[in-house]
CSV table of C-alpha atoms in Angstrom, one decimal:
chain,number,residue,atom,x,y,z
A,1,UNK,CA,135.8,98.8,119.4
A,2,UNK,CA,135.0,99.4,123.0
A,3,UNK,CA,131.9,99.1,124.9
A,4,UNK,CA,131.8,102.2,125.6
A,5,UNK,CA,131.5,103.6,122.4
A,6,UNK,CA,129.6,100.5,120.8
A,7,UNK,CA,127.3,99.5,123.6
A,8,UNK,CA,128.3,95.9,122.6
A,9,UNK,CA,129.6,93.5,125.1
A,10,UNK,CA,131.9,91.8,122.6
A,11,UNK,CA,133.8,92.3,119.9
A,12,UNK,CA,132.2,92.1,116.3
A,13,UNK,CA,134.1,90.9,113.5
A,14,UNK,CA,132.0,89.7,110.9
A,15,UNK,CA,129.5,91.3,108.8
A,16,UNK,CA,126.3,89.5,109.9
A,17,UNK,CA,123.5,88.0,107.5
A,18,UNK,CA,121.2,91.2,108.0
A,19,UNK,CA,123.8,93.3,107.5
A,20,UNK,CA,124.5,91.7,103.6
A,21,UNK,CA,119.9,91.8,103.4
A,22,UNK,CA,120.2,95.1,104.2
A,23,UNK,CA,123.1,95.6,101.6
A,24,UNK,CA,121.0,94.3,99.1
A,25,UNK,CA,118.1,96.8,99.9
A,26,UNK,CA,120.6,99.6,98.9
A,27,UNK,CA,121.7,98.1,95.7
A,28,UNK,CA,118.7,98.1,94.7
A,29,UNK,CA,119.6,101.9,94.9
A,30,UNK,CA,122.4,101.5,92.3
A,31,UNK,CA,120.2,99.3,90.3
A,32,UNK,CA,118.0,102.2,89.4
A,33,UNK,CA,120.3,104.8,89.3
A,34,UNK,CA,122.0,102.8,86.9
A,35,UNK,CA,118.5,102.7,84.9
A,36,UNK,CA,118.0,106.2,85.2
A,37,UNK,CA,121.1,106.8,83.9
A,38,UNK,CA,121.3,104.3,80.8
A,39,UNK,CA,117.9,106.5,80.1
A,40,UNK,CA,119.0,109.9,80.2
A,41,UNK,CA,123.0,109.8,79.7
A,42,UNK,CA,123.5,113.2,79.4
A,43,UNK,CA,124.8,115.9,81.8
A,44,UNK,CA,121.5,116.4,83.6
A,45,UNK,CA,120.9,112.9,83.7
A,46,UNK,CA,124.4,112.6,85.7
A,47,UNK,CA,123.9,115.4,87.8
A,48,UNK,CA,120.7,114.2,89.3
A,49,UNK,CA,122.2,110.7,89.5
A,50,UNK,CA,125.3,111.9,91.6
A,51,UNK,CA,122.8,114.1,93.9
A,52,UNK,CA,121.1,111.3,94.9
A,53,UNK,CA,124.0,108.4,94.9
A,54,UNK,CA,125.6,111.9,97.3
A,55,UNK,CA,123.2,111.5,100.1
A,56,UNK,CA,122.1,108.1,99.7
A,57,UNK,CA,125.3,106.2,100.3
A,58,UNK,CA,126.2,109.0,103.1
A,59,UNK,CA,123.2,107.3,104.8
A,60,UNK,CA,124.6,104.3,103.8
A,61,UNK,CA,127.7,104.3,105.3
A,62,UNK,CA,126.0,105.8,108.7
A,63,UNK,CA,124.5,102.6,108.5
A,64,UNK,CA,127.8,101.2,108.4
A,65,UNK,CA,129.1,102.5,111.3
A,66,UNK,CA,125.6,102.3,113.0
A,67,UNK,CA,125.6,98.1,113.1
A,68,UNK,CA,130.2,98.8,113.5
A,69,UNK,CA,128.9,100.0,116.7
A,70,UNK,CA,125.6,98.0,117.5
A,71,UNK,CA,125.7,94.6,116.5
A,72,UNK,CA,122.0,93.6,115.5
A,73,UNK,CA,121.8,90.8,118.1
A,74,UNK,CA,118.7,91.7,119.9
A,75,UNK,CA,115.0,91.9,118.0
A,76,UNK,CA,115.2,95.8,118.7
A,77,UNK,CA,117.4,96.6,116.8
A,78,UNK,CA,116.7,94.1,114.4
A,79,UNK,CA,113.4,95.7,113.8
A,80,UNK,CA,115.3,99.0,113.4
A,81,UNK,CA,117.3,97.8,110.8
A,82,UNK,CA,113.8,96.2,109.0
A,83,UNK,CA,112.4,100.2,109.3
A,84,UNK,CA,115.9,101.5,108.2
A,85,UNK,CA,115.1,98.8,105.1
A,86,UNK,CA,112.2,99.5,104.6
A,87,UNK,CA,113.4,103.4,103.8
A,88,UNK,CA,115.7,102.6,101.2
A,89,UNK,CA,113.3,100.3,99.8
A,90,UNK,CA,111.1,103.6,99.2
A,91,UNK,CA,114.2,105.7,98.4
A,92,UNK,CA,114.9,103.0,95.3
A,93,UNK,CA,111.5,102.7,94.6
A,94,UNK,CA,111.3,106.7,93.6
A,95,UNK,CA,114.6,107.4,92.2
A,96,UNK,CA,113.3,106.7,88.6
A,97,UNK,CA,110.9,109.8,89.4
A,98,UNK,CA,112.9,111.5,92.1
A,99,UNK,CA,113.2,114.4,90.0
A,100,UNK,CA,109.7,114.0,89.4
A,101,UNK,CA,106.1,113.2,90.4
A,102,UNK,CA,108.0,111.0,93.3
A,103,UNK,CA,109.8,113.5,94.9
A,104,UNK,CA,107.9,113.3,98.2
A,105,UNK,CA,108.6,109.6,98.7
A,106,UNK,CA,112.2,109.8,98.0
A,107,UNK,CA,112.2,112.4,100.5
A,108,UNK,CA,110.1,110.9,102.8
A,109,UNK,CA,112.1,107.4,102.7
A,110,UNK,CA,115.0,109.3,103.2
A,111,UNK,CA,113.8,111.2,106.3
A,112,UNK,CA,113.0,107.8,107.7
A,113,UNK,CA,116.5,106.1,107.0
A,114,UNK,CA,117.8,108.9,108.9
A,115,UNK,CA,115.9,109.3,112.0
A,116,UNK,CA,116.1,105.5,112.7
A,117,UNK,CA,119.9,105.8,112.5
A,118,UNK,CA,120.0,108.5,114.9
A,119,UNK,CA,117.5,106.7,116.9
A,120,UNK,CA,119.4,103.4,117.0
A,121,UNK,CA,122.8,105.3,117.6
A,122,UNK,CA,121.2,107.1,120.7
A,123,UNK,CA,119.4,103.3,121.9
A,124,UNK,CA,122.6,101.5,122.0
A,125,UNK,CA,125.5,104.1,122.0
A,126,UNK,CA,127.6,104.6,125.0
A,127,UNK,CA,129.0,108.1,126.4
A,128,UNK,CA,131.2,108.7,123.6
A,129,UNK,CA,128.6,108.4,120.9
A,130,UNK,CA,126.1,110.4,123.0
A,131,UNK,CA,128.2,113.1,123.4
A,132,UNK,CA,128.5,113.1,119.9
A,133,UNK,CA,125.2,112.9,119.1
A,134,UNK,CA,124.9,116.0,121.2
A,135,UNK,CA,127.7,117.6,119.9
A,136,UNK,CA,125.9,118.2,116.5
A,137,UNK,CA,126.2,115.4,114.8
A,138,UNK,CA,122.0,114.2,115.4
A,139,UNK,CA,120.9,118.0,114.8
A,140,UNK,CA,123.5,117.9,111.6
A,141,UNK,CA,121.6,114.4,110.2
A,142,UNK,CA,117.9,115.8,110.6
A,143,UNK,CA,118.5,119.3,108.8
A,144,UNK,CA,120.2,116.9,106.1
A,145,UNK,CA,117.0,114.5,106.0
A,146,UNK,CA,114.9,117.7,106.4
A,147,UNK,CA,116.5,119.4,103.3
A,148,UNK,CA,116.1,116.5,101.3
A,149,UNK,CA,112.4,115.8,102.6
A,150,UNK,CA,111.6,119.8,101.9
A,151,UNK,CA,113.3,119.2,98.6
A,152,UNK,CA,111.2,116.1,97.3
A,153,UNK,CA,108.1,118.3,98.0
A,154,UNK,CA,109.4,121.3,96.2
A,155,UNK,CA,109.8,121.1,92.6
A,156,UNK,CA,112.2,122.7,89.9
A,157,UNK,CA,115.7,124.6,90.7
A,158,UNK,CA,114.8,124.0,95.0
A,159,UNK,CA,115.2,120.4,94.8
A,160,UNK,CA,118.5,120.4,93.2
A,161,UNK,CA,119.4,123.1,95.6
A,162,UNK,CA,118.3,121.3,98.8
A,163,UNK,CA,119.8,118.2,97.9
A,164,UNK,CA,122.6,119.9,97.1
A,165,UNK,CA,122.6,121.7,100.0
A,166,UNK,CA,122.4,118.4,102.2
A,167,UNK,CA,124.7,116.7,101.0
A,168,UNK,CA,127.4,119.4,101.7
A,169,UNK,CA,125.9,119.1,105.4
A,170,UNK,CA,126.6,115.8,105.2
A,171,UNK,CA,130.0,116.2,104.1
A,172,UNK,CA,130.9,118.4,106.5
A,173,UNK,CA,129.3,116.7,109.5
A,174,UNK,CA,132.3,114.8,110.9
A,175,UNK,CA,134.2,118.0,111.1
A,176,UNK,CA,131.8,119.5,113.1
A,177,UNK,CA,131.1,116.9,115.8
A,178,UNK,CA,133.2,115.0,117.9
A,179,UNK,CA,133.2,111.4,116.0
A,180,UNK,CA,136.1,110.3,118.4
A,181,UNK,CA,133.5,109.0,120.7
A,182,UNK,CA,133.0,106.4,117.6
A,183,UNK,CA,135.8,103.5,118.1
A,184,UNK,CA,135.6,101.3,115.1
A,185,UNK,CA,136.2,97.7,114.7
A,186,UNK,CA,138.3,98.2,111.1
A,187,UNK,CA,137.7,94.1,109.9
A,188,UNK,CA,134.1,94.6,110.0
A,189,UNK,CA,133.7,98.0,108.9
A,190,UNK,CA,136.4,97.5,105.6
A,191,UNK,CA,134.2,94.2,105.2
A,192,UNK,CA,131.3,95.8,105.3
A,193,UNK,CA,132.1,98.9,102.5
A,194,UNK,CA,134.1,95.7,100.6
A,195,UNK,CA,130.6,93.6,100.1
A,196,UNK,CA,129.0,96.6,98.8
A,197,UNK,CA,131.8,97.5,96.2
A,198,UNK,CA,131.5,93.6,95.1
A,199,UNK,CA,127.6,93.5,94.5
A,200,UNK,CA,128.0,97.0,92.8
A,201,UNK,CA,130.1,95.3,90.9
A,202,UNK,CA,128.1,93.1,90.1
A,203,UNK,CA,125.1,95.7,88.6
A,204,UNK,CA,127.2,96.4,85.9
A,205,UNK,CA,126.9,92.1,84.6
A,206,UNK,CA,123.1,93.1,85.1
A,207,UNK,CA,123.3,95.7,83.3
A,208,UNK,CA,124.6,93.4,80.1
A,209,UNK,CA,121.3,91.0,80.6
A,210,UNK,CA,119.1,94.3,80.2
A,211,UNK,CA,121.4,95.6,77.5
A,212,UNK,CA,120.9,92.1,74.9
A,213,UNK,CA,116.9,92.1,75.4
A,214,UNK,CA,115.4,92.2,72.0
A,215,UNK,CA,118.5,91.3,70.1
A,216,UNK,CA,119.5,88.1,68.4
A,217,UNK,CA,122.1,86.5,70.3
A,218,UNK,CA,125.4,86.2,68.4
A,219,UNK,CA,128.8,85.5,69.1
A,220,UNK,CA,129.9,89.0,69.0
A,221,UNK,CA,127.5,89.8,71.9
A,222,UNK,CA,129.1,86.8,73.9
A,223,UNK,CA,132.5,88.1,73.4
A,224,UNK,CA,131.7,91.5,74.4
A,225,UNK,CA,130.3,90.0,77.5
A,226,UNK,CA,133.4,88.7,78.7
A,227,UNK,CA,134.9,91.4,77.8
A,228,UNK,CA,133.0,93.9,80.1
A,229,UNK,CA,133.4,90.6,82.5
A,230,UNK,CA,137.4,91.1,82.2
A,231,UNK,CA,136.8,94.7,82.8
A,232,UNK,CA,135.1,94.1,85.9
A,233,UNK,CA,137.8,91.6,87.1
A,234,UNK,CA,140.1,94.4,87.1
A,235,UNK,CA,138.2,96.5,88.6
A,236,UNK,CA,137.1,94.0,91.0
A,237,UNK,CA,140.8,93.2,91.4
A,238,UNK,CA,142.1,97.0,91.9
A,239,UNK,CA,140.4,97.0,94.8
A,240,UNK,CA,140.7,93.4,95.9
A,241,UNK,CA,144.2,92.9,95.2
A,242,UNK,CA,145.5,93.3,98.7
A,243,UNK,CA,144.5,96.6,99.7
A,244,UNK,CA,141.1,95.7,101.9
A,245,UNK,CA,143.8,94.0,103.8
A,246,UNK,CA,145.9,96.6,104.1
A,247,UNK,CA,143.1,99.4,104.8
A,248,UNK,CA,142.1,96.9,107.7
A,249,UNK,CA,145.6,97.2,109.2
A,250,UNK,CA,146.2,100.8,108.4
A,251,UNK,CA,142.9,101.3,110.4
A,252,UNK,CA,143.9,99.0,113.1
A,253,UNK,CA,148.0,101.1,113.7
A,254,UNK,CA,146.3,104.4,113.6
A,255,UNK,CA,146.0,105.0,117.7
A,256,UNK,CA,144.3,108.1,117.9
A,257,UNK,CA,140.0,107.7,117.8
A,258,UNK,CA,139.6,110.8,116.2
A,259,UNK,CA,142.3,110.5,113.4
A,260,UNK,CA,141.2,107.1,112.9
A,261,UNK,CA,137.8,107.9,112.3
A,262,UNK,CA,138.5,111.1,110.1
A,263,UNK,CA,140.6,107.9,107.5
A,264,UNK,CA,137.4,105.9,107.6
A,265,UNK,CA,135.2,109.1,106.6
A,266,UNK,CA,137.8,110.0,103.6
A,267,UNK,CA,138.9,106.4,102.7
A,268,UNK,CA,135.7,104.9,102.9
A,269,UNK,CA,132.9,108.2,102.5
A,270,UNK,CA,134.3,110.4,100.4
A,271,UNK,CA,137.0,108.1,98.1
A,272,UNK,CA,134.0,105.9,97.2
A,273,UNK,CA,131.8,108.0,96.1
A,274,UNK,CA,133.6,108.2,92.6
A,275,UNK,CA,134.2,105.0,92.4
A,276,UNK,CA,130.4,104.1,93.1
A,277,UNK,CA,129.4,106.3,90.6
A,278,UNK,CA,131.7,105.0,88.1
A,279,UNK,CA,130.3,101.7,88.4
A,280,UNK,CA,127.1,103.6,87.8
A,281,UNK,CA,128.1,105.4,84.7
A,282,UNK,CA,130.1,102.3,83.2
A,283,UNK,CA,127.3,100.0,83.9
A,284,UNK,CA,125.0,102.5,82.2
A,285,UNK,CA,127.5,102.8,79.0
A,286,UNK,CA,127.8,98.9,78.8
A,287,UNK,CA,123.5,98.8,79.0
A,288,UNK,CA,123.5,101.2,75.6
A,289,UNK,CA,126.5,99.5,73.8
A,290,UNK,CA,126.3,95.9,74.3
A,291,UNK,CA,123.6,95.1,71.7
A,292,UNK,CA,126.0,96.1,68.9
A,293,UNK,CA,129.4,95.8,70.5
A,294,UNK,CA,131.3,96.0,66.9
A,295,UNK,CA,129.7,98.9,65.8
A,296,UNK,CA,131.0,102.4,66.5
A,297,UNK,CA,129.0,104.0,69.9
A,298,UNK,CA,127.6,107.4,70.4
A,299,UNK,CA,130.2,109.7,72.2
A,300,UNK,CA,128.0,109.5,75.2
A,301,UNK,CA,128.3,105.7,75.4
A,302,UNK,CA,132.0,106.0,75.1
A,303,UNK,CA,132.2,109.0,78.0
A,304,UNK,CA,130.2,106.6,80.0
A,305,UNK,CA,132.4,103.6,79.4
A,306,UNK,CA,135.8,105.4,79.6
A,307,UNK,CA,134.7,107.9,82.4
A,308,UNK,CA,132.8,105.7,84.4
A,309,UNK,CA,136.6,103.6,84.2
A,310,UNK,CA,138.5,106.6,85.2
A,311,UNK,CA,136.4,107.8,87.9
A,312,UNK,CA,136.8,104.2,89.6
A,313,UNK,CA,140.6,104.9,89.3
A,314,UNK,CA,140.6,108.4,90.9
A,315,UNK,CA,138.2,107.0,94.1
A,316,UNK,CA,140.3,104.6,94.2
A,317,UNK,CA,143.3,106.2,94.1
A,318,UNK,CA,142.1,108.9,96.6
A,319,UNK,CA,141.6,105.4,99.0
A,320,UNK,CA,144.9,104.5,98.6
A,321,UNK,CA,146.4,108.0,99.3
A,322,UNK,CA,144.3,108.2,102.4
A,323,UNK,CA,145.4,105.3,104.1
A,324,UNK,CA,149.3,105.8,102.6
A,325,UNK,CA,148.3,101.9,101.2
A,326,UNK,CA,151.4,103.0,98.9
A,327,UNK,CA,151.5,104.1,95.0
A,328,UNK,CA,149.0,105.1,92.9
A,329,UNK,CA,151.5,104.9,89.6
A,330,UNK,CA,148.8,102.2,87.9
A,331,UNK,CA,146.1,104.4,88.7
A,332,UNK,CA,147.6,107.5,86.9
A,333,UNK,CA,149.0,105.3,83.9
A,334,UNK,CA,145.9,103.5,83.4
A,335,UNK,CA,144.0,106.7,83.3
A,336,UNK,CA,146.2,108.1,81.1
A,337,UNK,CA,146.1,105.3,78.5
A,338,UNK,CA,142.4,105.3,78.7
A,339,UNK,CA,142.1,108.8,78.2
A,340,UNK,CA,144.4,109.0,75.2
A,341,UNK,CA,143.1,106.0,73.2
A,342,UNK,CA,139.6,104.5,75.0
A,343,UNK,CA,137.5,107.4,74.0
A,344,UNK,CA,138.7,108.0,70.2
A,345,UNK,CA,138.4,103.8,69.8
A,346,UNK,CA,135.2,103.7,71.1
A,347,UNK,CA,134.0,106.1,68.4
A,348,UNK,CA,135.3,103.0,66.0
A,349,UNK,CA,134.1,99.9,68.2
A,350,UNK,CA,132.6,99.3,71.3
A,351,UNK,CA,134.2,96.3,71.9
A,352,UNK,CA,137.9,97.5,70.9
A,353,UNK,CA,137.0,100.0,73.6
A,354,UNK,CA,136.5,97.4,75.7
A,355,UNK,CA,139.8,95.4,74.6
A,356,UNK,CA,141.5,98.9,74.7
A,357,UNK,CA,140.4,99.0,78.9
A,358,UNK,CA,142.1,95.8,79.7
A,359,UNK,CA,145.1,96.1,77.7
A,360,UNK,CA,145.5,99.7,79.3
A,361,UNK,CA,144.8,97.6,83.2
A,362,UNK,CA,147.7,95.0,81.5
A,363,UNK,CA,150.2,96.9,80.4
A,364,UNK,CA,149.9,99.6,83.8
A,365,UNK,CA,150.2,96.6,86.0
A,366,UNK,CA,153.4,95.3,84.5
A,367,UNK,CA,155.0,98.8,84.1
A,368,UNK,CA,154.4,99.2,87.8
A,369,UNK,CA,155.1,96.1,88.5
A,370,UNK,CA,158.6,96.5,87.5
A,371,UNK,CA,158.4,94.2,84.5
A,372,UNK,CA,157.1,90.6,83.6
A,373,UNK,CA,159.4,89.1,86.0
A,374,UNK,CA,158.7,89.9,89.5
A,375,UNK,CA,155.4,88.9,88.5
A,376,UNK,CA,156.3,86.1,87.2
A,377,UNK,CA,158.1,85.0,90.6
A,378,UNK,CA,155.1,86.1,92.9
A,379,UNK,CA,153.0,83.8,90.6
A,380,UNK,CA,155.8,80.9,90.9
A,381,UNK,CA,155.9,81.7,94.7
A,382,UNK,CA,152.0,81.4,95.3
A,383,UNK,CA,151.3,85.0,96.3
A,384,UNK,CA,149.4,87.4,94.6
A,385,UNK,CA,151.4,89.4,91.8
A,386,UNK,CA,149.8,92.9,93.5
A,387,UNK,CA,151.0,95.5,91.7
A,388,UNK,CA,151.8,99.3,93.0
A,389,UNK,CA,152.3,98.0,97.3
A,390,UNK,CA,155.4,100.0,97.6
């Protein structure tokens, strides 16, 4: 990261403390998407809930690259991030009614977000990240937050429009503005997106707390528990198993500003929104079917469970192609395995569903591995058995 483009005078290389506060703030996001979700898990319950997830983590990941850039050292900009906060806070607090009465303050939250991320960009940029600013790329962000704004006052087909609308804006932003001028610092910025995926994570062991009020606790419940826990190991470990090193260093050997930043917008913009909202939608499936984990679930818990799985794998997946972090053969065989048996299982039991995920993680990981044994000598050797790293 240089000066220049960061307007720091150092180096930054560790997420700071109110960077992971403001991290929280937009859980709380995921948190009530999740809700929303669990509460209308249907088609248009998913549709609003990716529209919004669309353009909120967008902002998100501005925000990412915003504090990449400007390390929140002085109380300026840590006021700005308390505003930019304080947005998000009003984004979460209307998403249950975003579609609803709350339109306007989802809207107007949102506006807010993004004019003190342009703000803050144009306080502490240098001339790379001015000229893109003028290049479109502050123009490009307030139609976005206009649309969305205009949207939350509007009601009926215009605010799906709009929000659809801005979100393809948004999208297409970084090809229409010179985002060389942004040099990234890739350990703090594949932190940063890392912490995130880790306490999103997390909502989904939340989710199983809300899911057991007003039942009797047995020991079926418990076992299903750790079962979604296993789960979420996996997933955890998918991600974690070596490749947020490897993303760092892929980041760090790719020379050119412009081609560098066009991986971090794919790898870590685009690639994650399906695997956010798969934490969404499995954390939503495990709400409805943890109460009664032996019994057979409604096919819309079992899309949720087995899809909200599978759309993990293909974000993920798409990261890995990205960045050429190697293969994605687990990926595609664990899909596959879920796809064939998850869904039809789940119609039987939840929790041999459940069973059914981590057996299909298992038995991917060892085919790709190349068998039990080069597992077994990583493990004797004391590194981590990371499967698909060719």
């Amino acid at each position: 990261m240089t000066a220049e483009s960061a307007g720091n005078t150092g180096q930054q290389t560790r997420v700071s403390t109110l960077e992971l506060f403001f991290d929280l703030v937009f859980v709380f996001t995921v948190t009530q998407l999740t809700e929303l979700l669990a509460d209308h898990l249907d088609v248009r319950g998913a549709v609003r809930v990716l529209l919004m997830l669309g353009v909120i983590w967008w902002m998100y990941s501005a925000y990412a690259w915003l504090t990449n850039a400007m390390a929140p050292s002085s109380p300026l900009r840590r006021v700005l991030l308390l505003v930019g906060m304080g947005g998000f806070l009003g984004v979460a607090i209307a998403v249950p009614q975003a579609f609803g009465a709350a339109g306007w303050l989802f809207g107007l939250g949102y506006f807010v977000v993004n004019a003190i991320h342009t703000g803050a960009f144009a306080l502490a940029g240098g001339d790379g990240v001015m000229r893109a600013l003028r290049g479109g790329l502050a123009w490009l962000n307030l139609l976005s937050a206009t649309l969305v704004l205009v949207g939350g006052i509007l009601t009926g087909p215009w605010r799906y429009g709009l929000w659809a609308v801005a979100f393809a804006i948004q999208a297409a932003t970084p090809y229409l503005s010179p985002i060389e001028g942004f040099t990234l610092a890739p350990a703090h910025f594949v932190e940063r997106h890392g912490l995130v995926v880790i306490v999103a994570l997390g909502e989904s062991l939340i989710a199983v707390g809300i899911g057991i009020r007003g039942y009797e606790l047995t020991l079926g419940i418990v076992f299903a528990a750790v079962l979604v826990l296993t789960v979420l190991y996996y997933l955890y470990w998918v991600y974690f198993g070596g490749d947020d090193a490897r993303a760092e260093h892929a980041l760090e050997a790719t020379a050119d500003p412009r081609r560098r930043a066009l991986h971090a917008v794919h790898a870590f913009g685009f690639a994650h929104v399906p695997m956010l909202f798969g934490i969404v939608v499995f954390a939503a499936g495990v709400k409805k079917i943890i109460g009664h984990p032996f019994d057979g679930a409604k096919l819309s818990y079992a899309l949720a469970i087995t899809g909200g799985v599978v759309l993990y794998l293909i974000g993920h997946a798409v990261f890995r192609l990205v960045l050429r972090l190697g293969s994605i053969r687990h990926a595609v065989l664990a899909t596959v395995l879920i796809l064939a048996l998850g869904l039809p299982l789940g119609l039987l039991s939840a929790a041999a569903m459940l069973g059914l995920i981590i057996a299909a993680f298992v038995v991917s990981w060892f085919i790709d591995a190349g068998g039990i044994r080069p597992v077994l000598r990583a493990w004797r050797a004391g590194d981590t058995p990371v499967m698909h790293s060719s």
